[in-house]
Short mmCIF file of C-alpha atoms (C1' of nucleotides) in Angstrom, two decimals:
data_model
loop_
_atom_site.label_atom_id
_atom_site.label_comp_id
_atom_site.label_asym_id
_atom_site.label_seq_id
_atom_site.Cartn_x
_atom_site.Cartn_y
_atom_site.Cartn_z
CA MET K 22 0.00 0.00 0.00
CA GLY K 23 1.35 3.37 -1.06
CA ARG K 24 1.73 6.36 1.15
CA PRO K 25 -1.30 8.35 -0.01
CA GLU K 26 -3.52 5.33 0.60
CA GLN K 27 -2.13 4.98 4.12
CA LYS K 28 -2.92 8.58 4.82
CA GLU K 29 -6.42 8.27 3.45
CA GLN K 30 -7.01 5.27 5.65
CA THR K 31 -5.99 7.14 8.78
CA ARG K 32 -8.15 10.03 7.75
CA ARG K 33 -11.12 7.75 7.45
CA ARG K 34 -10.45 6.32 10.89
CA LEU K 35 -10.54 9.86 12.27
CA ILE K 36 -13.82 10.61 10.55
CA ASP K 37 -15.42 7.37 11.63
CA ALA K 38 -14.20 7.76 15.18
CA ALA K 39 -15.66 11.27 15.33
CA LEU K 40 -18.99 9.98 14.08
CA ALA K 41 -19.08 7.07 16.48
CA LEU K 42 -18.08 9.15 19.50
CA SER K 43 -20.45 12.01 18.74
CA ALA K 44 -23.37 9.62 19.07
CA ALA K 45 -22.98 9.64 22.86
CA GLN K 46 -23.10 13.36 23.72
CA GLY K 47 -23.20 15.22 20.46
CA PHE K 48 -20.38 16.51 18.31
CA GLY K 49 -19.89 19.59 20.46
CA ALA K 50 -18.74 17.45 23.38
CA LEU K 51 -15.89 15.78 21.47
CA SER K 52 -12.22 16.42 22.15
CA LEU K 53 -9.47 16.20 19.62
CA ARG K 54 -7.46 13.85 21.81
CA GLU K 55 -10.42 11.57 22.28
CA ILE K 56 -10.85 11.20 18.54
CA ALA K 57 -7.14 10.68 17.97
CA ARG K 58 -6.98 8.06 20.72
CA GLU K 59 -9.95 6.20 19.27
CA SER K 60 -8.27 6.28 15.87
CA GLY K 61 -5.00 4.88 17.18
CA ILE K 62 -2.80 7.90 16.49
CA THR K 63 -1.22 10.58 18.65
CA ALA K 64 -3.04 13.80 19.35
CA THR K 65 -0.53 15.81 17.36
CA GLY K 66 -0.92 13.49 14.40
CA PHE K 67 -4.42 14.82 14.06
CA TYR K 68 -3.03 18.02 12.56
CA ARG K 69 -1.66 16.19 9.54
CA HIS K 70 -5.28 15.75 8.45
CA PHE K 71 -7.33 18.66 9.79
CA ARG K 72 -6.51 22.16 10.94
CA ASP K 73 -8.82 21.74 13.93
CA LEU K 74 -12.04 20.13 15.11
CA ASP K 75 -14.20 22.59 13.21
CA GLU K 76 -12.63 21.52 9.95
CA LEU K 77 -13.41 17.90 10.76
CA GLY K 78 -16.95 19.04 11.47
CA LEU K 79 -17.32 20.49 8.00
CA VAL K 80 -16.13 17.23 6.49
CA LEU K 81 -18.75 15.38 8.49
CA VAL K 82 -21.44 17.67 7.16
CA ASP K 83 -20.24 16.98 3.62
CA GLU K 84 -20.41 13.29 4.38
CA VAL K 85 -24.00 13.65 5.55
CA ALA K 86 -24.86 15.69 2.50
CA LEU K 87 -23.40 13.07 0.19
CA THR K 88 -25.32 10.25 1.83
CA LEU K 89 -28.48 12.30 1.68
CA ARG K 90 -28.05 12.82 -2.04
CA GLN K 91 -27.39 9.14 -2.64
CA LEU K 92 -30.49 8.45 -0.66
CA ILE K 93 -32.72 10.67 -2.70
CA ARG K 94 -31.31 9.30 -5.94
CA GLU K 95 -32.01 5.79 -4.72
CA ALA K 96 -35.51 6.74 -3.59
CA ARG K 97 -36.22 8.38 -6.93
CA SER K 98 -35.18 5.34 -8.90
CA ARG K 99 -37.22 3.01 -6.73
CA PHE K 100 -39.97 5.58 -7.07
CA ARG K 101 -40.22 5.15 -10.79
CA GLU K 102 -39.91 1.42 -11.03
CA GLN K 103 -42.73 0.15 -8.91
CA GLY K 104 -46.08 0.95 -7.40
CA GLY K 105 -46.32 1.81 -3.70
CA ARG K 106 -44.01 4.71 -4.30
CA THR K 107 -44.26 6.11 -0.82
CA ARG K 108 -43.36 2.76 0.61
CA ALA K 109 -40.39 2.46 -1.70
CA SER K 110 -39.05 5.86 -0.69
CA VAL K 111 -39.62 5.40 3.00
CA GLU K 112 -37.91 2.05 2.89
CA ALA K 113 -34.98 3.58 1.09
CA PHE K 114 -34.73 6.11 3.88
CA MET K 115 -34.83 3.48 6.55
CA ASP K 116 -32.26 1.34 4.81
CA TYR K 117 -29.83 4.23 4.77
CA ALA K 118 -30.54 5.19 8.35
CA HIS K 119 -29.93 1.62 9.39
CA GLN K 120 -26.77 1.33 7.29
CA LYS K 121 -25.14 4.50 8.56
CA PRO K 122 -26.63 5.12 11.98
CA HIS K 123 -23.80 7.41 13.06
CA LEU K 124 -24.30 9.72 10.12
CA PHE K 125 -28.01 9.92 10.71
CA ARG K 126 -27.57 10.54 14.40
CA LEU K 127 -25.36 13.48 13.52
CA LEU K 128 -27.82 14.74 10.94
CA LEU K 129 -30.79 14.59 13.29
CA GLY K 130 -28.96 15.88 16.32
CA GLU K 131 -27.07 18.82 14.89
CA ARG K 132 -29.84 19.95 12.58
CA LEU K 133 -31.78 21.58 15.38
CA GLY K 134 -29.30 21.39 18.25
CA GLY K 135 -25.66 21.93 17.37
CA SER K 136 -23.71 25.05 16.57
CA THR K 137 -24.89 27.71 14.16
CA ALA K 138 -22.45 26.56 11.49
CA PHE K 139 -23.79 23.03 11.66
CA ARG K 140 -27.38 24.13 11.58
CA THR K 141 -27.08 26.33 8.52
CA ALA K 142 -25.05 23.74 6.64
CA LEU K 143 -27.55 20.99 7.37
CA ARG K 144 -30.54 23.18 6.67
CA LYS K 145 -29.18 23.85 3.21
CA GLU K 146 -28.97 20.13 2.51
CA ILE K 147 -32.43 19.40 3.80
CA ASP K 148 -33.87 22.26 1.78
CA ARG K 149 -32.37 20.63 -1.27
CA PHE K 150 -33.96 17.39 -0.20
CA VAL K 151 -37.35 19.08 0.10
CA ALA K 152 -36.94 20.76 -3.27
CA GLU K 153 -36.23 17.50 -5.05
CA LEU K 154 -39.15 15.75 -3.44
CA SER K 155 -41.30 18.71 -4.42
CA ASP K 156 -40.16 18.39 -8.05
CA ASP K 157 -40.98 14.71 -8.17
CA LEU K 158 -44.42 15.22 -6.71
CA GLU K 159 -45.13 18.11 -9.01
CA ALA K 160 -44.18 16.14 -12.09
CA GLN K 161 -46.47 13.37 -10.99
CA ALA K 162 -49.32 15.75 -10.26
CA ARG K 163 -48.96 17.49 -13.60
CA ALA K 164 -49.02 14.19 -15.44
CA ALA K 165 -52.29 13.33 -13.71
CA LYS K 166 -53.65 16.83 -14.23
CA GLN K 167 -53.98 17.46 -10.51
CA PRO K 168 -53.55 20.85 -8.86
CA THR K 169 -49.99 21.63 -7.77
CA ALA K 170 -50.40 24.62 -5.49
CA ASP K 171 -50.07 22.69 -2.22
CA ILE K 172 -47.15 20.58 -3.27
CA PRO K 173 -44.22 22.55 -1.82
CA PHE K 174 -45.96 22.55 1.54
CA ALA K 175 -46.71 18.86 1.28
CA ALA K 176 -43.06 18.16 0.49
CA GLU K 177 -41.85 20.08 3.52
CA ALA K 178 -44.38 18.37 5.77
CA ILE K 179 -43.42 14.94 4.47
CA VAL K 180 -39.74 15.51 5.09
CA ALA K 181 -40.50 16.73 8.62
CA ILE K 182 -42.47 13.56 9.28
CA VAL K 183 -39.94 11.17 7.82
CA PHE K 184 -37.02 12.72 9.70
CA SER K 185 -38.82 13.11 12.98
CA VAL K 186 -40.65 9.81 13.17
CA GLY K 187 -37.94 8.03 11.20
CA ALA K 188 -35.41 8.97 13.86
CA GLU K 189 -36.82 6.15 15.92
CA VAL K 190 -35.26 3.61 13.63
CA LEU K 191 -31.97 4.35 15.40
CA GLU K 192 -33.22 3.00 18.69
CA LEU K 193 -35.50 0.21 17.54
CA PRO K 194 -34.56 -3.45 17.14
CA ARG K 195 -34.66 -4.61 13.58
CA HIS K 196 -37.89 -6.58 13.80
CA ARG K 197 -39.85 -3.45 14.68
CA HIS K 198 -38.66 -1.54 11.63
CA GLN K 199 -41.49 -2.77 9.48
CA GLY K 200 -44.11 -1.47 11.88
CA LEU K 201 -42.37 1.88 12.03
CA ALA K 202 -42.24 2.05 8.23
CA ASP K 203 -45.96 1.34 8.08
CA ARG K 204 -46.63 4.16 10.49
CA ILE K 205 -44.57 6.65 8.52
CA ILE K 206 -46.20 5.60 5.28
CA LYS K 207 -49.61 6.05 6.80
CA GLU K 208 -48.74 9.55 7.89
CA VAL K 209 -47.19 10.51 4.57
CA HIS K 210 -50.33 9.29 2.85
CA LEU K 211 -52.42 11.61 4.99
CA VAL K 212 -50.42 14.53 3.70
CA LEU K 213 -50.58 13.38 0.10
CA LYS K 214 -54.30 12.87 0.32
CA GLY K 215 -54.68 16.32 1.84
CA ALA K 216 -52.70 17.77 -1.05
CA GLY K 217 -55.05 16.20 -3.58
CA PHE K 218 -53.28 13.00 -4.55
CA PRO K 219 -55.72 10.16 -5.17
CA LEU K 220 -54.17 7.19 -3.42
CA ALA K 221 -54.30 3.62 -4.55
CA ARG K 222 -55.83 1.51 -1.82
CA ALA K 223 -53.16 1.12 0.88
CA ARG K 224 -51.80 -2.40 0.72
CA LYS K 225 -51.85 -4.51 3.85
CA ARG K 226 -48.68 -6.29 4.82
CA MET C 25 -34.91 38.29 51.63
CA GLY C 26 -34.72 35.09 53.70
CA ARG C 27 -32.17 32.37 53.31
CA PRO C 28 -34.26 29.81 51.42
CA GLU C 29 -35.21 32.47 48.88
CA GLN C 30 -31.55 33.37 48.45
CA LYS C 31 -30.72 29.76 47.75
CA GLU C 32 -33.57 29.37 45.33
CA GLN C 33 -32.41 32.45 43.48
CA THR C 34 -28.91 31.07 43.07
CA ARG C 35 -30.36 27.77 41.93
CA ARG C 36 -32.35 29.56 39.28
CA ARG C 37 -29.26 31.39 38.11
CA LEU C 38 -27.52 28.04 37.69
CA ILE C 39 -30.42 26.62 35.71
CA ASP C 40 -30.73 29.68 33.51
CA ALA C 41 -27.01 29.82 32.91
CA ALA C 42 -26.99 26.17 31.86
CA LEU C 43 -29.82 26.81 29.43
CA ALA C 44 -28.23 29.90 27.96
CA LEU C 45 -24.81 28.29 27.57
CA SER C 46 -26.12 25.05 26.11
CA ALA C 47 -27.56 26.98 23.19
CA ALA C 48 -24.09 27.36 21.68
CA GLN C 49 -22.82 23.77 21.51
CA GLY C 50 -25.41 21.62 23.18
CA PHE C 51 -25.77 20.59 26.78
CA GLY C 52 -23.16 17.84 26.44
CA ALA C 53 -20.44 20.41 25.87
CA LEU C 54 -21.03 22.28 29.12
CA SER C 55 -18.65 22.29 32.06
CA LEU C 56 -19.63 22.67 35.66
CA ARG C 57 -17.15 25.48 36.16
CA GLU C 58 -18.47 27.35 33.15
CA ILE C 59 -22.00 27.27 34.52
CA ALA C 60 -20.87 28.29 38.00
CA ARG C 61 -18.81 31.16 36.60
CA GLU C 62 -21.74 32.41 34.53
CA SER C 63 -23.92 32.25 37.63
CA GLY C 64 -21.48 34.24 39.71
CA ILE C 65 -20.60 31.55 42.24
CA THR C 66 -17.55 29.38 42.84
CA ALA C 67 -17.26 25.98 41.19
CA THR C 68 -17.52 24.20 44.53
CA GLY C 69 -20.65 26.14 45.40
CA PHE C 70 -22.36 24.26 42.60
CA TYR C 71 -22.51 21.18 44.82
CA ARG C 72 -24.80 22.93 47.30
CA HIS C 73 -27.50 22.68 44.63
CA PHE C 74 -26.81 19.64 42.46
CA ARG C 75 -24.89 16.43 42.90
CA ASP C 76 -23.39 16.80 39.42
CA LEU C 77 -24.13 17.99 35.91
CA ASP C 78 -26.39 15.06 35.15
CA GLU C 79 -28.68 16.03 37.98
CA LEU C 80 -28.89 19.55 36.60
CA GLY C 81 -29.74 17.96 33.27
CA LEU C 82 -32.71 16.14 34.72
CA VAL C 83 -33.99 19.38 36.19
CA LEU C 84 -33.74 20.99 32.79
CA VAL C 85 -35.79 18.21 31.26
CA ASP C 86 -38.43 18.75 33.95
CA GLU C 87 -38.42 22.41 33.12
CA VAL C 88 -39.00 21.64 29.46
CA ALA C 89 -41.75 19.20 30.32
CA LEU C 90 -43.51 21.77 32.47
CA THR C 91 -43.39 24.42 29.76
CA LEU C 92 -44.66 21.92 27.26
CA ARG C 93 -47.63 21.12 29.45
CA GLN C 94 -48.41 24.78 30.00
CA LEU C 95 -48.21 25.18 26.27
CA ILE C 96 -50.69 22.46 25.51
CA ARG C 97 -53.08 23.74 28.16
CA GLU C 98 -52.88 27.18 26.63
CA ALA C 99 -53.36 25.80 23.14
CA ARG C 100 -56.36 23.78 24.27
CA SER C 101 -58.07 26.74 25.84
CA ARG C 102 -57.48 28.91 22.81
CA PHE C 103 -58.65 25.94 20.79
CA ARG C 104 -62.09 25.98 22.33
CA GLU C 105 -62.71 29.66 22.38
CA GLN C 106 -62.37 30.73 18.82
CA GLY C 107 -62.51 29.63 15.24
CA GLY C 108 -59.27 29.06 13.33
CA ARG C 109 -58.28 26.49 15.88
CA THR C 110 -55.15 25.39 14.11
CA ARG C 111 -54.00 28.95 13.93
CA ALA C 112 -54.67 29.48 17.60
CA SER C 113 -52.65 26.43 18.59
CA VAL C 114 -49.76 27.13 16.27
CA GLU C 115 -49.57 30.68 17.52
CA ALA C 116 -49.55 29.45 21.09
CA PHE C 117 -46.60 27.24 20.19
CA MET C 118 -44.73 30.07 18.56
CA ASP C 119 -45.38 32.41 21.46
CA TYR C 120 -43.86 29.95 23.86
CA ALA C 121 -40.92 29.22 21.62
CA HIS C 122 -40.28 32.92 21.33
CA GLN C 123 -40.70 33.50 25.06
CA LYS C 124 -38.34 30.76 26.18
CA PRO C 125 -35.95 30.24 23.31
CA HIS C 126 -33.34 28.51 25.47
CA LEU C 127 -35.79 25.88 26.65
CA PHE C 128 -36.95 25.18 23.13
CA ARG C 129 -33.43 25.01 21.81
CA LEU C 130 -32.73 22.35 24.42
CA LEU C 131 -35.91 20.50 23.61
CA LEU C 132 -35.26 20.43 19.89
CA GLY C 133 -31.57 19.72 20.14
CA GLU C 134 -31.51 16.97 22.71
CA ARG C 135 -34.64 15.23 21.50
CA LEU C 136 -32.85 13.59 18.62
CA GLY C 137 -29.25 14.40 19.39
CA GLY C 138 -28.22 14.37 23.04
CA SER C 139 -27.56 11.53 25.40
CA THR C 140 -29.79 8.50 25.77
CA ALA C 141 -31.17 9.76 29.08
CA PHE C 142 -32.20 13.02 27.50
CA ARG C 143 -33.76 11.38 24.51
CA THR C 144 -35.95 8.97 26.45
CA ALA C 145 -37.05 11.65 28.88
CA LEU C 146 -38.00 14.05 26.11
CA ARG C 147 -39.66 11.37 24.03
CA LYS C 148 -41.94 10.61 26.93
CA GLU C 149 -43.03 14.21 27.13
CA ILE C 150 -43.61 14.53 23.42
CA ASP C 151 -45.60 11.32 23.39
CA ARG C 152 -47.83 12.85 26.02
CA PHE C 153 -48.12 15.91 23.83
CA VAL C 154 -49.17 13.76 20.87
CA ALA C 155 -51.68 11.86 23.00
CA GLU C 156 -53.39 15.02 24.17
CA LEU C 157 -53.61 16.43 20.69
CA SER C 158 -55.00 13.11 19.56
CA ASP C 159 -57.69 13.27 22.26
CA ASP C 160 -58.74 16.76 21.26
CA LEU C 161 -58.97 15.86 17.61
CA GLU C 162 -60.89 12.71 18.34
CA ALA C 163 -63.44 14.52 20.47
CA GLN C 164 -63.93 17.00 17.69
CA ALA C 165 -64.27 14.28 15.07
CA ARG C 166 -66.75 12.34 17.14
CA ALA C 167 -68.88 15.43 17.67
CA ALA C 168 -69.01 15.93 13.92
CA LYS C 169 -69.57 12.22 13.27
CA GLN C 170 -66.38 11.90 11.27
CA PRO C 171 -64.23 8.77 11.16
CA THR C 172 -61.53 8.64 13.83
CA ALA C 173 -59.28 5.83 12.64
CA ASP C 174 -56.56 8.07 11.20
CA ILE C 175 -56.43 10.48 14.06
CA PRO C 176 -53.51 9.11 16.10
CA PHE C 177 -51.39 9.16 12.96
CA ALA C 178 -52.52 12.65 12.11
CA ALA C 179 -51.63 13.83 15.60
CA GLU C 180 -48.13 12.38 15.39
CA ALA C 181 -47.61 13.90 11.95
CA ILE C 182 -48.80 17.29 13.10
CA VAL C 183 -46.46 17.35 16.07
CA ALA C 184 -43.57 16.37 13.84
CA ILE C 185 -44.38 19.23 11.50
CA VAL C 186 -44.85 21.84 14.20
CA PHE C 187 -41.62 20.94 15.99
CA SER C 188 -39.53 20.57 12.86
CA VAL C 189 -40.71 23.57 10.90
CA GLY C 190 -41.44 25.55 14.05
CA ALA C 191 -37.81 25.28 15.06
CA GLU C 192 -37.10 28.01 12.56
CA VAL C 193 -38.75 30.55 14.81
CA LEU C 194 -35.58 30.48 16.89
CA GLU C 195 -33.49 31.94 14.11
CA LEU C 196 -35.98 34.22 12.41
CA PRO C 197 -36.45 37.94 13.10
CA ARG C 198 -39.79 38.74 14.60
CA HIS C 199 -41.38 40.20 11.49
CA ARG C 200 -41.05 36.88 9.67
CA HIS C 201 -42.86 34.91 12.33
CA GLN C 202 -46.25 35.49 10.79
CA GLY C 203 -45.15 34.03 7.47
CA LEU C 204 -43.72 31.01 9.22
CA ALA C 205 -46.94 30.50 11.16
CA ASP C 206 -48.91 30.62 7.93
CA ARG C 207 -46.67 27.96 6.44
CA ILE C 208 -47.06 25.65 9.41
CA ILE C 209 -50.82 26.15 9.44
CA LYS C 210 -51.00 25.33 5.77
CA GLU C 211 -49.10 22.10 6.33
CA VAL C 212 -51.13 21.09 9.34
CA HIS C 213 -54.28 21.67 7.33
CA LEU C 214 -53.03 19.27 4.68
CA VAL C 215 -52.78 16.57 7.32
CA LEU C 216 -56.18 17.35 8.80
CA LYS C 217 -57.77 17.30 5.38
CA GLY C 218 -56.12 14.01 4.65
CA ALA C 219 -57.51 12.61 7.88
CA GLY C 220 -61.04 13.58 6.90
CA PHE C 221 -61.54 16.91 8.61
CA PRO C 222 -63.62 19.28 6.52
CA LEU C 223 -61.84 22.60 6.80
CA ALA C 224 -63.41 25.98 6.92
CA ARG C 225 -62.04 28.08 4.08
CA ALA C 226 -58.53 29.10 5.07
CA ARG C 227 -58.54 32.74 6.03
CA LYS C 228 -56.14 35.11 4.33
CA ARG C 229 -54.17 37.50 6.49
"C1'" DT P 7 -27.87 36.53 73.20
"C1'" DC P 8 -25.59 32.55 71.91
"C1'" DT P 9 -25.26 28.82 68.83
"C1'" DC P 10 -25.86 26.02 65.09
"C1'" DA P 11 -26.74 25.19 60.02
"C1'" DC P 12 -25.27 25.83 55.79
"C1'" DA P 13 -24.72 28.76 51.30
"C1'" DG P 14 -20.83 30.18 49.37
"C1'" DT P 15 -15.35 30.82 49.41
"C1'" DG P 16 -10.38 29.65 48.59
"C1'" DT P 17 -6.85 26.45 47.97
"C1'" DA P 18 -5.11 22.35 46.29
"C1'" DC P 19 -4.48 18.25 43.28
"C1'" DA P 20 -4.57 15.03 39.67
"C1'" DG P 21 -6.25 14.55 35.13
"C1'" DT P 22 -7.37 16.22 30.46
"C1'" DC P 23 -7.30 19.50 27.08
"C1'" DG P 24 -5.20 22.00 22.65
"C1'" DT P 25 -1.01 22.94 20.57
"C1'" DG P 26 4.14 24.08 19.61
"C1'" DC P 27 8.44 21.88 18.65
"C1'" DA P 28 12.02 18.70 17.60
"C1'" DC P 29 12.23 14.04 16.28
"C1'" DT P 30 12.09 9.49 13.34
"C1'" DC P 31 11.91 6.65 9.53
"C1'" DA P 32 9.93 4.80 5.35
"C1'" DA P 33 8.19 5.93 0.80
"C1'" DA P 34 8.84 8.78 -3.13
"C1'" DA P 35 11.62 11.80 -6.05
"C1'" DT P 36 16.09 12.83 -7.84
"C1'" DA F 3 22.43 5.68 -4.21
"C1'" DT F 4 21.25 9.81 -2.31
"C1'" DT F 5 18.16 13.30 -0.97
"C1'" DT F 6 13.68 15.09 0.14
"C1'" DT F 7 9.13 14.74 2.00
"C1'" DG F 8 5.74 14.18 5.25
"C1'" DA F 9 2.84 10.92 8.30
"C1'" DG F 10 3.15 9.89 12.76
"C1'" DT F 11 5.80 10.16 17.56
"C1'" DG F 12 7.12 12.04 22.18
"C1'" DC F 13 7.66 15.65 25.24
"C1'" DA F 14 6.59 19.98 27.19
"C1'" DC F 15 3.65 23.83 28.28
"C1'" DG F 16 -0.06 26.51 30.27
"C1'" DA F 17 -5.07 26.45 30.60
"C1'" DC F 18 -8.98 24.24 32.18
"C1'" DT F 19 -11.51 20.47 34.21
"C1'" DG F 20 -14.11 17.88 38.42
"C1'" DT F 21 -13.89 17.37 43.11
"C1'" DA F 22 -11.98 17.03 48.10
"C1'" DC F 23 -11.19 19.75 52.10
"C1'" DA F 24 -11.07 23.33 55.48
"C1'" DC F 25 -12.79 27.84 55.87
"C1'" DT F 26 -16.07 32.08 56.74
"C1'" DG F 27 -20.03 34.81 57.64
"C1'" DT F 28 -24.71 35.34 58.08
"C1'" DG F 29 -29.71 34.13 58.80
"C1'" DA F 30 -32.63 31.39 61.80
"C1'" DG F 31 -33.80 28.80 66.08
"C1'" DA F 32 -32.82 28.20 71.06
#
DNA sequence: TCTCACAGTGTACAGTCGTGCACTCAAAAT
DNA sequence: ATTTTGAGTGCACGACTGTACACTGTGAGA
């Protein structure tokens, strides 16, 4: 393994350690030494990768943003391929949350809590998320000649629901995920119905 | 001023200082000394009031819970007295959030972020909040002979929306509050409509 | 009036923190 | 083969942390 790859690997360990540790008390409670220790390097070695903790923080936000964009791309493709589109999207969300719990913990926690820098950065990403959902819904509504006036509001409401209720996935054992997904889907359907989407009969599981 | 009142006053300063300071980086990032300093007493004096920081934390959660219960009582009474019930409740929420920004910052931040203890404590309170909203809606639906099956889901969705979108009130200048309230009301109405509530024509402002 | 209780002080100590500096030593460049 | 680079080390420093201990001064009860 070459030198750049070695460096990259250490860098990843730092990032992952920061994510894992921030789950306990929030990112704001982390210390540089703690992260370095967890990553198996000296405290001073930290500076070969980041200027300070804030810079690491920005990288974490980018990481969250990236995952969020992958998520919406995934949800969109599932969205087109099959019926039960809400279900497909919600399940995509839950898959991601379950795959990268640390990232989602950071996203959910720092969005409303953390420092100002964190909040504005994350808000930007979630606004993008809302905008894309809004576009998808609008395209669908136009195709079916339904009114589109309520759609931006519906999109924002849906994202609020999915993030807030969906946060539970992080503390639920796997076998209860399905029930949680059903609940979210039910709630999203209420919003869609309120916004004028005629829903196919909800399928029982 | 008697001695017990003196003590109580110092205790309040500690609590308020903890709230104010936790706004910056989250409660997990606070130090005992920092709080004591901000309150104008010595670090060791802290122990006359709380065993440690965790105990202070529990008190803060109680404080949040109390405010939340006052809020719902207020919302309920406004709810009964006038038309535009959603508006009345949402405005009650925003008043409280604006009145006690530190408490709401804590609520929003630690609900999904903070430590496990915080999360479970706050979840309990919010579940109560959802249950009471659900009761109110159900009573209303029953009186109007509407179906009630969707109501628990609608209540959960509404609370998710109000807390998530409503969080913005903490970073918005006062003159934009009205616009934010309108947005939340619009979104809540979507849910209510979806759950089968016939809405009076939304009033323009 | 005297005495106790106790909120708040001041000092001390061991541990952790962020960071500066001089270092090693292996991979890459010459 | 020799030199250069830079990831990671080790030590030192002053600042800050939580907490133990002995203290002071004042309000309240005897």
